Short mmCIF file of C-alpha atoms in Angstrom, two decimals:
data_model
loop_
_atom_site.label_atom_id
_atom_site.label_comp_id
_atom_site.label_asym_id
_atom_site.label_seq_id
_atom_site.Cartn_x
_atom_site.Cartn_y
_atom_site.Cartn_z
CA UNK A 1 -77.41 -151.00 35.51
CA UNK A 2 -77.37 -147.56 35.97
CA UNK A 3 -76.71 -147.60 39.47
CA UNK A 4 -73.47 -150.10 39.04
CA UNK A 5 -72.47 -147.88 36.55
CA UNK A 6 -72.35 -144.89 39.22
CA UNK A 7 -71.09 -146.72 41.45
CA UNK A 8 -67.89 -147.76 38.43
CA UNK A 9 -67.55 -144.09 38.35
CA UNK A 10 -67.41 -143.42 41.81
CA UNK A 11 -64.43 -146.02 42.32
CA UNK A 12 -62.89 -143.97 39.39
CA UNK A 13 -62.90 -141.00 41.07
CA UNK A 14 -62.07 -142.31 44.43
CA UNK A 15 -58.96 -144.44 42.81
CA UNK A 16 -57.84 -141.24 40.69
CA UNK A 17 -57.80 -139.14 43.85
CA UNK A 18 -55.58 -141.66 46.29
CA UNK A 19 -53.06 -141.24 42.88
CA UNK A 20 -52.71 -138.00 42.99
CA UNK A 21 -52.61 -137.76 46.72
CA UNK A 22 -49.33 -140.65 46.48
CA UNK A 23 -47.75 -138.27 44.18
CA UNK A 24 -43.71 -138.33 45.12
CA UNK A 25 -42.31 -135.18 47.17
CA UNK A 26 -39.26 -133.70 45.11
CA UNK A 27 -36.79 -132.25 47.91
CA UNK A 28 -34.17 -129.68 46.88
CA UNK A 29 -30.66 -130.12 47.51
CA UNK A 30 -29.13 -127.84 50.13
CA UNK A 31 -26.04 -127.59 48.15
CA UNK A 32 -28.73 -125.21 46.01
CA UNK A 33 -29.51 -123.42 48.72
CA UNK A 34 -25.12 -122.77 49.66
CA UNK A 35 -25.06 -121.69 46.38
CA UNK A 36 -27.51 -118.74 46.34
CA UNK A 37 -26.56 -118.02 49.57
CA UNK A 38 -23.03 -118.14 48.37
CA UNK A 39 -23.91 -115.78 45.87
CA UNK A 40 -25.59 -113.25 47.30
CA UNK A 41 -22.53 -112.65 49.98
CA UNK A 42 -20.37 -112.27 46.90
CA UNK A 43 -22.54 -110.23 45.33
CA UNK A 44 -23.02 -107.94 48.72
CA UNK A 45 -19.37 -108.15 49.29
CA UNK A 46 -18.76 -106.79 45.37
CA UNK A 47 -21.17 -104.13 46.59
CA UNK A 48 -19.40 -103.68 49.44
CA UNK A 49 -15.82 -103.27 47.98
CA UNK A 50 -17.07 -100.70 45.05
CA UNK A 51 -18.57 -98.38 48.52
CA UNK A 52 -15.40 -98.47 49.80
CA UNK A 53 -13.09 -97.82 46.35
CA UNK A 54 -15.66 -95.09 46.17
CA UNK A 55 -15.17 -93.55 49.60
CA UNK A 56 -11.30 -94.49 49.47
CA UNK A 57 -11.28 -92.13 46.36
CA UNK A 58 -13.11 -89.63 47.68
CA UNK A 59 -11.60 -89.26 50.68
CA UNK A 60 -7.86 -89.54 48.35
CA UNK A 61 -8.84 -86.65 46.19
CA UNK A 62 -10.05 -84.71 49.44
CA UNK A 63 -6.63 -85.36 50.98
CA UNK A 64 -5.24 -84.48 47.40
CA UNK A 65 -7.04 -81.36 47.45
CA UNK A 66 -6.17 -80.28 51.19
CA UNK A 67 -2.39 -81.10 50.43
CA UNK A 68 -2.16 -78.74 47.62
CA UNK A 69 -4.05 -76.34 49.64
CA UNK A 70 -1.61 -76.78 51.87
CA UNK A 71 2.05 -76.24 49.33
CA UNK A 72 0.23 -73.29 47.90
CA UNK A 73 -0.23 -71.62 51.51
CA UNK A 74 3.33 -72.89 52.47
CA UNK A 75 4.73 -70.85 49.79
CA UNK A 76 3.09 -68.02 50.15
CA UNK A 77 4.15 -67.76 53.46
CA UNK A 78 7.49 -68.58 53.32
CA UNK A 79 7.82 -66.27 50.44
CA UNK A 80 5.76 -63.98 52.30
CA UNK A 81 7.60 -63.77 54.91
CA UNK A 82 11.36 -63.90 53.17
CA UNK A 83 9.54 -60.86 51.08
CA UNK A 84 8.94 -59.07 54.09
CA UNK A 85 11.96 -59.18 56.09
CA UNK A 86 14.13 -58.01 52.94
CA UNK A 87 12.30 -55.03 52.42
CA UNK A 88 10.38 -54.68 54.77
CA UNK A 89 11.32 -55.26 58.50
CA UNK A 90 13.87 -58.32 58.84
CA UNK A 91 11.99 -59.49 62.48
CA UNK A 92 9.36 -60.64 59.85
CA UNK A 93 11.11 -63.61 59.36
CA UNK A 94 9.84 -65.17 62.56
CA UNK A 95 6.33 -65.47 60.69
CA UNK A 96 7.76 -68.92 59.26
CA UNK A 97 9.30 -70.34 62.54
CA UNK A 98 5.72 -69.13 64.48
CA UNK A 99 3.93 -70.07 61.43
CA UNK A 100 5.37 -73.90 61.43
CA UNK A 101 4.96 -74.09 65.17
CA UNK A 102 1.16 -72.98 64.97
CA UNK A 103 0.14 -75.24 62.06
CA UNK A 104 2.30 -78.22 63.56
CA UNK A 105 0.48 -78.82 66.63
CA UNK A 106 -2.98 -77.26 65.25
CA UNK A 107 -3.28 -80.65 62.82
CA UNK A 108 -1.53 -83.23 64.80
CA UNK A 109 -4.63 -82.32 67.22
CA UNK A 110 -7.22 -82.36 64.63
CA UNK A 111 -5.79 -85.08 62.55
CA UNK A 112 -3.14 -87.24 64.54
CA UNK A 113 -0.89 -89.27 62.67
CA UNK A 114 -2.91 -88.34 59.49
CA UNK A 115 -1.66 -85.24 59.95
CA UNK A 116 0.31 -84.25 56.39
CA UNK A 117 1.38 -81.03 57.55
CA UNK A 118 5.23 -81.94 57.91
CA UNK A 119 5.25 -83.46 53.77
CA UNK A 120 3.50 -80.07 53.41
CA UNK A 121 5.74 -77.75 54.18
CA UNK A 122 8.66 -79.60 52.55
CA UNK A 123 6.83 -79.55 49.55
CA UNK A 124 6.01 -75.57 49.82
CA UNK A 125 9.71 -74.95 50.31
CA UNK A 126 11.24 -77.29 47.44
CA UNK A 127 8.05 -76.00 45.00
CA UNK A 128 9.26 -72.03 45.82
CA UNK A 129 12.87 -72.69 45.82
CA UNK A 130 12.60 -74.14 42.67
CA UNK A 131 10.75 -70.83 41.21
CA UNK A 132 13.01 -68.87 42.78
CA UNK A 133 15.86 -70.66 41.34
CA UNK A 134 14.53 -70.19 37.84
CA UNK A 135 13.92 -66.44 38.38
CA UNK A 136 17.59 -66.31 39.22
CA UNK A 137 18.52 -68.03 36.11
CA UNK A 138 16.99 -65.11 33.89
CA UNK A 139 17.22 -62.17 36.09
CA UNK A 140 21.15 -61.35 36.60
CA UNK A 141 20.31 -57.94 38.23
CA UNK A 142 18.86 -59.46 41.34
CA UNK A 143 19.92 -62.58 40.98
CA UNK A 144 21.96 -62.35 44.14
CA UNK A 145 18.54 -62.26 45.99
CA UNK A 146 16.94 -64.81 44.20
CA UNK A 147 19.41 -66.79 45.48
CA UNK A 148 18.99 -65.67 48.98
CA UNK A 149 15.27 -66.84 48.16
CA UNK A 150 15.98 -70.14 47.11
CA UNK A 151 18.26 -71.14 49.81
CA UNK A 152 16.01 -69.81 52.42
CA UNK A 153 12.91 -71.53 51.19
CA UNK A 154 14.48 -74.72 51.03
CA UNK A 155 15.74 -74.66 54.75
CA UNK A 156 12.37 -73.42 55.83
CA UNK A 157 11.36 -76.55 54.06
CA UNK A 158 13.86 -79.17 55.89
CA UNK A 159 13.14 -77.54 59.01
CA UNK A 160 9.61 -77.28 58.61
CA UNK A 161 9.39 -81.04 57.80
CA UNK A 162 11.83 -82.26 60.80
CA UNK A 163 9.80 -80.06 63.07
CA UNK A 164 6.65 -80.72 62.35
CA UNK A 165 6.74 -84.50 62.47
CA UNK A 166 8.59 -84.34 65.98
CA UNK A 167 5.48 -82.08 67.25
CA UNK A 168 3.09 -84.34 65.59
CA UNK A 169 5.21 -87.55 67.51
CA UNK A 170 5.13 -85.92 70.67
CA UNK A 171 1.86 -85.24 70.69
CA UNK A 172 0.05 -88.52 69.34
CA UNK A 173 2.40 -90.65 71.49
CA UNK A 174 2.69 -88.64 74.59
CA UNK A 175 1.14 -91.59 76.37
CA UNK A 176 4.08 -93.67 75.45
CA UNK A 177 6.68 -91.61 75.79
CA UNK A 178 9.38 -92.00 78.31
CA UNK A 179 11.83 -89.87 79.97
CA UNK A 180 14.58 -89.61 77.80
CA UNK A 181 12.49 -89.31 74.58
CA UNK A 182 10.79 -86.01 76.20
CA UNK A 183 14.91 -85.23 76.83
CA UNK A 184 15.09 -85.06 73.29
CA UNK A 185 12.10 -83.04 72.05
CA UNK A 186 13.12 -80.36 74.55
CA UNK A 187 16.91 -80.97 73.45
CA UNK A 188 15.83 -80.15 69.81
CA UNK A 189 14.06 -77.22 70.08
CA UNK A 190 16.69 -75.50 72.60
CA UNK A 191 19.27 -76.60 69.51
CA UNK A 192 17.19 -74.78 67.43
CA UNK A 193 16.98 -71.90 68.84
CA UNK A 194 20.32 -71.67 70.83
CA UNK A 195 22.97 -72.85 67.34
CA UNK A 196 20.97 -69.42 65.57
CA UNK A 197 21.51 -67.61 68.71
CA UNK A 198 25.17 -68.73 69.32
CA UNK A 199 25.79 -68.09 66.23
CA UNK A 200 24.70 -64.50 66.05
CA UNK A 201 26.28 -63.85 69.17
CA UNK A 202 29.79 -64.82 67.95
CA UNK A 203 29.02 -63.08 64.68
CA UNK A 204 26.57 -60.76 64.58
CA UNK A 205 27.77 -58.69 61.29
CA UNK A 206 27.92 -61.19 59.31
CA UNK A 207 24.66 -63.68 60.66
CA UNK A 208 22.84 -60.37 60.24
CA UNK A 209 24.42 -60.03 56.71
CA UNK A 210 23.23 -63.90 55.66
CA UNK A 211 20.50 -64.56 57.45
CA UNK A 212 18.36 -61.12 57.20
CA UNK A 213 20.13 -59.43 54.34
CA UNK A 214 20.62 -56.37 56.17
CA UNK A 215 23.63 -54.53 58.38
CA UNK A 216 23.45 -54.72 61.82
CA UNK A 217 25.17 -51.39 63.91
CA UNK A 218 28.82 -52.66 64.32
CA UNK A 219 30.27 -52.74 67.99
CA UNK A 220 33.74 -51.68 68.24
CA UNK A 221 35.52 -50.61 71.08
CA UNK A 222 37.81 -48.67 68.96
CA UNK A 223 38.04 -46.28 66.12
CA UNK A 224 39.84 -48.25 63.89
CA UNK A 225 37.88 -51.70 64.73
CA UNK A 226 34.96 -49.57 64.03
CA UNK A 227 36.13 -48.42 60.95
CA UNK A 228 37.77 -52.08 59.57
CA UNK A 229 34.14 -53.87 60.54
CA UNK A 230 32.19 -50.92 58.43
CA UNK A 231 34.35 -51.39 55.58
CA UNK A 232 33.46 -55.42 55.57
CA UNK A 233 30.15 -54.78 56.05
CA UNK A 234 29.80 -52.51 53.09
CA UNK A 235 32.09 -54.29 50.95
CA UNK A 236 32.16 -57.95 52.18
CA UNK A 237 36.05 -57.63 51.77
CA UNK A 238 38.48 -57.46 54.57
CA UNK A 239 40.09 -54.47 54.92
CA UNK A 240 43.73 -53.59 57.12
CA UNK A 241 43.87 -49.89 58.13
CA UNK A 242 46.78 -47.79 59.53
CA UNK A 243 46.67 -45.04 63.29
CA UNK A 244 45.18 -42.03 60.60
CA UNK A 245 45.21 -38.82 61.79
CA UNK A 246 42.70 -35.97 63.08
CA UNK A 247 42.63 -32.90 60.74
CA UNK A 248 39.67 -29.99 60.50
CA UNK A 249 37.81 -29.85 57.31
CA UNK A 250 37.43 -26.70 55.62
CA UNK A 251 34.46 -24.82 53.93
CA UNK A 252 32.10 -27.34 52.54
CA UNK A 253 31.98 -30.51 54.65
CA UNK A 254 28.97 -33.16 54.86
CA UNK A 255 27.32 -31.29 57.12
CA UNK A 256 27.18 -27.92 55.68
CA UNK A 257 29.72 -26.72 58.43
CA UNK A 258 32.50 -24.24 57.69
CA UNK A 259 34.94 -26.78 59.97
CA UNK A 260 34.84 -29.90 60.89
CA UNK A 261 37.11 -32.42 63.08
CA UNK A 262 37.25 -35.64 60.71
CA UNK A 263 39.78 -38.67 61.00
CA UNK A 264 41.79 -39.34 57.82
CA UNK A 265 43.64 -42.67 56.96
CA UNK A 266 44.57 -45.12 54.79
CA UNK A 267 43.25 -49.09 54.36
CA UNK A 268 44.01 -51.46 52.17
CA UNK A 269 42.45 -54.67 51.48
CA UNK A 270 43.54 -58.33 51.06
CA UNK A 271 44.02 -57.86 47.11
CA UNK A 272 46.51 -54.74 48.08
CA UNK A 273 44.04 -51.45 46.77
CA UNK A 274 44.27 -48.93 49.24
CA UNK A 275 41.75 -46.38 49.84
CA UNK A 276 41.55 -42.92 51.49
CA UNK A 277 38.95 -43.14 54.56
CA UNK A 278 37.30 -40.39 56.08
CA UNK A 279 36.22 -40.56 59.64
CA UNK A 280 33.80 -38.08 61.64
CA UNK A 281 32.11 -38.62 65.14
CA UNK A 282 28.77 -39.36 65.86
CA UNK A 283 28.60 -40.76 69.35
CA UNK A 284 31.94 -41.15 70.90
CA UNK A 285 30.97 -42.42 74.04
CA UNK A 286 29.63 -45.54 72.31
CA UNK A 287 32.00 -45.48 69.42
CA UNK A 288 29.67 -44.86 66.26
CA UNK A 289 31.18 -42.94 63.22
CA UNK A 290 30.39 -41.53 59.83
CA UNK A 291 32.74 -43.23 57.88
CA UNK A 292 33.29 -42.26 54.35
CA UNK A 293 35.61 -44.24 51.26
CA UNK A 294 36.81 -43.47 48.25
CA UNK A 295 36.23 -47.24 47.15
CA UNK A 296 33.88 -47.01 44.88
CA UNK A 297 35.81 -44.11 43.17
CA UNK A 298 39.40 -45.83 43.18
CA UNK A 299 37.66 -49.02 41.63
CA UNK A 300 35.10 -47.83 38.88
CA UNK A 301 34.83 -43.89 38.58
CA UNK A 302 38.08 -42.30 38.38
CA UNK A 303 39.35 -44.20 35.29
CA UNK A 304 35.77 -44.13 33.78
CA UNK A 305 35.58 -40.12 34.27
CA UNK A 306 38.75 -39.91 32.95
CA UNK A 307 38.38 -41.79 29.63
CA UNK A 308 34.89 -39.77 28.88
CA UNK A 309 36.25 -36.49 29.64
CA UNK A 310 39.12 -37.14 26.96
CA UNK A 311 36.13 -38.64 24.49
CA UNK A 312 34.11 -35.65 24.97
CA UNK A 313 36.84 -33.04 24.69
CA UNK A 314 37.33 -34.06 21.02
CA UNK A 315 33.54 -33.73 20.53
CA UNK A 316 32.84 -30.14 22.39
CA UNK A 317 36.71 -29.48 21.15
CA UNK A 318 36.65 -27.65 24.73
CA UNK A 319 37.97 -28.67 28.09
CA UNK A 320 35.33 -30.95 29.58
CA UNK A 321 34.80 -32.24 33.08
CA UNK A 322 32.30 -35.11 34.02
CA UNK A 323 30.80 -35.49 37.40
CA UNK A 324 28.71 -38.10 38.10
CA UNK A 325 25.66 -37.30 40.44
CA UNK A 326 24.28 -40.54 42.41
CA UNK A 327 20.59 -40.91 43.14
CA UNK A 328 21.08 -41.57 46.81
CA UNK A 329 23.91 -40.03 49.26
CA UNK A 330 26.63 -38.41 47.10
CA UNK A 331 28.90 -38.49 50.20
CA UNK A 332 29.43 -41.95 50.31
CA UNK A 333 29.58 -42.68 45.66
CA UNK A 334 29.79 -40.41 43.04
CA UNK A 335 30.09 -36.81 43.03
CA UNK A 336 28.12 -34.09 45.15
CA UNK A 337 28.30 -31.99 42.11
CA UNK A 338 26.80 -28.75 41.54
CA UNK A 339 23.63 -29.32 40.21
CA UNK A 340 19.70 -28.70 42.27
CA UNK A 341 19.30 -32.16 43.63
CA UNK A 342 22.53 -31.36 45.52
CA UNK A 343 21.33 -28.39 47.18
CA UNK A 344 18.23 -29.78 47.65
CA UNK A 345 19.82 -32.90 49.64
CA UNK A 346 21.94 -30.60 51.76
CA UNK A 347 18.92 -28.90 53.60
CA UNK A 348 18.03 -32.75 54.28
CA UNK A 349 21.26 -33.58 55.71
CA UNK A 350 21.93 -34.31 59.43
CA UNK A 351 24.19 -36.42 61.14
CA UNK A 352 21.85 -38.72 61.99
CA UNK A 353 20.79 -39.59 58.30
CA UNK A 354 24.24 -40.10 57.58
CA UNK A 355 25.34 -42.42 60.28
CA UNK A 356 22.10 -44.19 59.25
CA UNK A 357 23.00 -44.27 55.88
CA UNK A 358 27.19 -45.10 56.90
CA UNK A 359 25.46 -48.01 59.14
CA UNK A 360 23.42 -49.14 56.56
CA UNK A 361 25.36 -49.15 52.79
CA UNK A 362 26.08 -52.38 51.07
CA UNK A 363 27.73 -52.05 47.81
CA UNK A 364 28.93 -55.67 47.60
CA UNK A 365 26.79 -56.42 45.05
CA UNK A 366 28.52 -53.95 42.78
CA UNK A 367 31.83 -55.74 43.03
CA UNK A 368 30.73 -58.18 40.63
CA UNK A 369 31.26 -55.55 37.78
CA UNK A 370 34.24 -56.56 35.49
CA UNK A 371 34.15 -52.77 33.56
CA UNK A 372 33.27 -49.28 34.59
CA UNK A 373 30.13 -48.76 32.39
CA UNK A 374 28.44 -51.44 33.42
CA UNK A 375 28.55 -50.07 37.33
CA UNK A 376 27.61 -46.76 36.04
CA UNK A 377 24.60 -47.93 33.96
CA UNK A 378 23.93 -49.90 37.21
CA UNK A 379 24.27 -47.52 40.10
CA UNK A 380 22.04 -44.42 38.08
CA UNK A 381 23.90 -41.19 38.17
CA UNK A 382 23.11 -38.20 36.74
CA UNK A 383 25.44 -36.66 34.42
CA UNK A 384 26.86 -33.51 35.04
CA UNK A 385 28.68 -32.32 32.26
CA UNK A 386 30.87 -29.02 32.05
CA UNK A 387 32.13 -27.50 28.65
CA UNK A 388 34.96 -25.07 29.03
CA UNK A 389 35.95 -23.02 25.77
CA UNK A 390 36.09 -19.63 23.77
CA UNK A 391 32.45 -19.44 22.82
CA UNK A 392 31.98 -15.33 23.10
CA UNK A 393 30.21 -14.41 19.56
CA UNK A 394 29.23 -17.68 18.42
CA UNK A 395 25.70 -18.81 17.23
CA UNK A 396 23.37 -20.90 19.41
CA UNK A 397 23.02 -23.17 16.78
CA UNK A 398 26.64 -23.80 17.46
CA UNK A 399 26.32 -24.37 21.26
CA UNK A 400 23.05 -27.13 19.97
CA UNK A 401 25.95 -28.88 17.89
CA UNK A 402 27.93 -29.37 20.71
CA UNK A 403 25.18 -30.33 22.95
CA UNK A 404 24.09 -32.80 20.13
CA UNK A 405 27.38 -34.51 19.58
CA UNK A 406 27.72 -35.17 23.46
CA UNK A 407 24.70 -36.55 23.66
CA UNK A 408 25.70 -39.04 20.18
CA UNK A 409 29.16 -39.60 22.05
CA UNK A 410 27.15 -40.70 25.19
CA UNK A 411 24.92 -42.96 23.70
CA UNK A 412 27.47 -44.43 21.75
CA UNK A 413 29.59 -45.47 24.23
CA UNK A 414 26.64 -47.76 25.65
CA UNK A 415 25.70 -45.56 28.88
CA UNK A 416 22.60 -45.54 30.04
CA UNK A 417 20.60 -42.20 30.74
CA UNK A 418 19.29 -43.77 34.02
CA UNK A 419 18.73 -40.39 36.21
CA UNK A 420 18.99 -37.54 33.78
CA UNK A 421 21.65 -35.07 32.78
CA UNK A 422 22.67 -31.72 32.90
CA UNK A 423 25.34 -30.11 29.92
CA UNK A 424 26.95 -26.61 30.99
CA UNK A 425 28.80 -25.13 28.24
CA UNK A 426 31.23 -21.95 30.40
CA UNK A 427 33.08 -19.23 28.19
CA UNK A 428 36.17 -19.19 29.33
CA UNK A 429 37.14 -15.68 28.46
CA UNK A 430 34.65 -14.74 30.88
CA UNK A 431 35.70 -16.11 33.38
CA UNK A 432 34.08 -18.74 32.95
CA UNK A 433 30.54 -17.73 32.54
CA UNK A 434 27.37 -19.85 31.80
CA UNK A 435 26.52 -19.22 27.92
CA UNK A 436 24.12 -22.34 27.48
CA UNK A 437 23.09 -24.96 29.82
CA UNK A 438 20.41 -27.85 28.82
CA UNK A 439 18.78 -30.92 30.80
CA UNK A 440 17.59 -33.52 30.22
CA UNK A 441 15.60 -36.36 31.87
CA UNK A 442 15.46 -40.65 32.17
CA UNK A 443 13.46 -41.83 29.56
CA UNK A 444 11.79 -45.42 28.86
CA UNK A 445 14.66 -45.95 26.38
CA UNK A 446 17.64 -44.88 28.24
CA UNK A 447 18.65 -42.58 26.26
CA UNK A 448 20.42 -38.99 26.16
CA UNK A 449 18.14 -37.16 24.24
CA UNK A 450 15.56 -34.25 24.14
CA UNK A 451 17.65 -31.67 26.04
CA UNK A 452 15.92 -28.55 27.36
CA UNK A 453 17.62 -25.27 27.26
CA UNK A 454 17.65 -23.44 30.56
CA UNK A 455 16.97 -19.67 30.63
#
């Protein structure tokens, strides 16, 4: 029994065992296996697309960066440069020309046609011409030269960007460039160089007068074209003038001789004021002259003079006469009145400084004055102020109160003490013999004050 029972047992097992061995194989779809596969690329490719949004931003605010790098040195350059040749040396305005040439071809090589040197330097020039524009909005003085600032920077611009992208065109594509295309590069740079050139060659006064803010030496092949061509130079107004004769200058002249040969004659510009001109040779042979106006004088000073020596006279209730003193060159504006920064100018004087200075004036700028005072305040003279009167016996506090109530009347009438002042008060019994004499200096406020008595 106990044997059949093992043997029960045994057929157990072995029947339990073929049932698990027939268990059913459970085979996945492969529709599963798209799916994770599927997945996994989108997942890789999400991956994929944030690496690149990542780089693509880096690489934009890199660009960003090097583009504003970029404008800012554009500016400075241009500005730089227009700085420069204004007060400087006016062949410093090639530096933007060389400067767009150089950087042109420098990043069309490094960076072909990613090169964003031509957006650049529009950029730079429209950026500075707009700062120069608004300095010229609240600065009337110079606002002339702002002007000149803003006009140049934005043509530095436009050219900058024309040029630079034909440079960077030429030399990415040179491969595919034909005949005639290579025609036309060459064509536009000998346009850009030969209209300037042209141009200055037909006009040279007045392309030197635009274009570098400065006078070139007029060439004349006479006297009197010499002398018309000065005159618009200095004034930007055309001016007519008649033969003139010679004459010899006596004593005093403007060069310290005791005679002189000079030219004198008469010119007259388009709006009829005529003017007394003053000629004297400097180089004959190449016909260059000292020439010497009363422009300035007929214009602004004579009337001005006039009206504040009749102003005074009731204040100093003495004869008074007013000469005005100019920083700079006395022969050419103002008075070369007695005073020591006269005499101290005439040991300077030669005739070369003169026709250098004659070559060289520009006092368009000053034409824009509607009144008298406001060239005055302008130009900076110093005052020189002589008092003419019966003052034998009187007290010095009495020559003070006369000094005083010039100086109110001065102020008053809105002038500037821009260069000083000097107040001679002459007894004329005496023949006219210094009894006081004060000075006075500029001052932060402008003002005529704080005289100083002269022993």
């Amino acid at each position: 029994m106990q044997n059949e029972n093992n043997y029960g047992q045994e057929d157990n097992l072995e029947m339990n065992k073929e049932k698990e061995e027939v268990k059913p194989i459970i085979e996945i779809p492969q529709a599963y296996y798209d799916k994770l596969k599927q997945e996994q690329l989108e997942k890789e490719r999400i991956e994929k697309e944030k690496e690149e949004q990542i780089k693509r931003e880096k690489e934009l605010k890199n660009n960003n960066s090097s583009l504003l790098g970029k404008i800012l040195l554009n500016m400075v350059v241009i500005f730089g440069s227009l700085y420069g040749a204004v007060n400087k040396n006016p062949y410093l305005l090639a530096i933007i020309p060389a400067y767009i040439l150089i950087l042109s071809i420098f990043f069309a090589v490094k960076k072909n046609k990613k090169s964003d040197f031509a957006i650049s330097i529009l950029l730079g020039g429209i950026l500075l011409a707009i700062l120069c524009f608004l300095v010229c909005l609240v600065n009337e003085d110079t606002a002339d030269l702002w002007m000149y600032f803003t006009v140049a920077s934005i043509a530095s611009g436009f050219i900058g960007l024309i040029t630079a992208n034909v440079l960077t065109w030429f030399i990415t594509e040179r491969k595919n460039i034909k005949a005639l295309q290579t025609m036309g590069f060459f064509l536009y740079f000998v346009l850009l160089v030969g209209i300037p050139y042209a141009v200055y060659k037909k006009f040279p006064e007045e392309f030197t007068k635009i274009v570098f803010r400065s006078q070139s030496e007029v060439k004349a092949e006479t006297q009197q074209e010499f002398i018309e061509k000065t005159l618009k130079n200095r004034y930007g107004e055309k001016f007519t003038c008649n033969e003139g004769k010679n004459a010899f200058l006596e004593g005093s002249t403007i060069y310290g001789n005791n005679k002189q040969l000079i030219n004198l004659r008469t010119c007259t510009n388009e709006q009829g004021t005529e003017i007394n001109v003053q000629t004297t040779e400097y180089d004959k042979a190449k016909v260059l002259y000292v020439v010497t106006d009363d422009y300035m004088e007929i214009r602004y000073l004579k009337t001005f003079k006039e009206t504040l020596e009749r102003n005074l006279k009731t204040q100093a209730r003495a004869n008074v006469s007013v000469r005005l003193y100019p920083e700079t060159q006395c022969n050419f504006v103002g008075d070369c009145a007695d005073c020591e920064a006269y005499y101290a100018y005439r040991k300077e004087l030669d005739s070369q400084k003169l026709y250098e200075y004659s070559s060289k004036l520009n006092l368009e700028n000053y034409l824009k004055y509607t009144n008298a005072t406001d060239f005055v305040n302008e130009y900076q003279f110093k005052y020189i102020i002589n008092v003419i009167g019966s003052f034998g016996g009187i007290m010095s506090t009495e020559y003070d109160e006369i000094v005083d109530n010039i100086l109110a009347s001065l102020n008053d009438a809105g002038l500037k003490n821009t260069y000083g002042y000097e107040i001679t008060l002459k007894n004329s019994n005496e023949l006219n013999k210094i009894v006081y004499k004060v000075t006075g200096d500029t001052n932060e406020e402008k003002k005529f004050k704080d005289p100083i008595m002269v022993e």
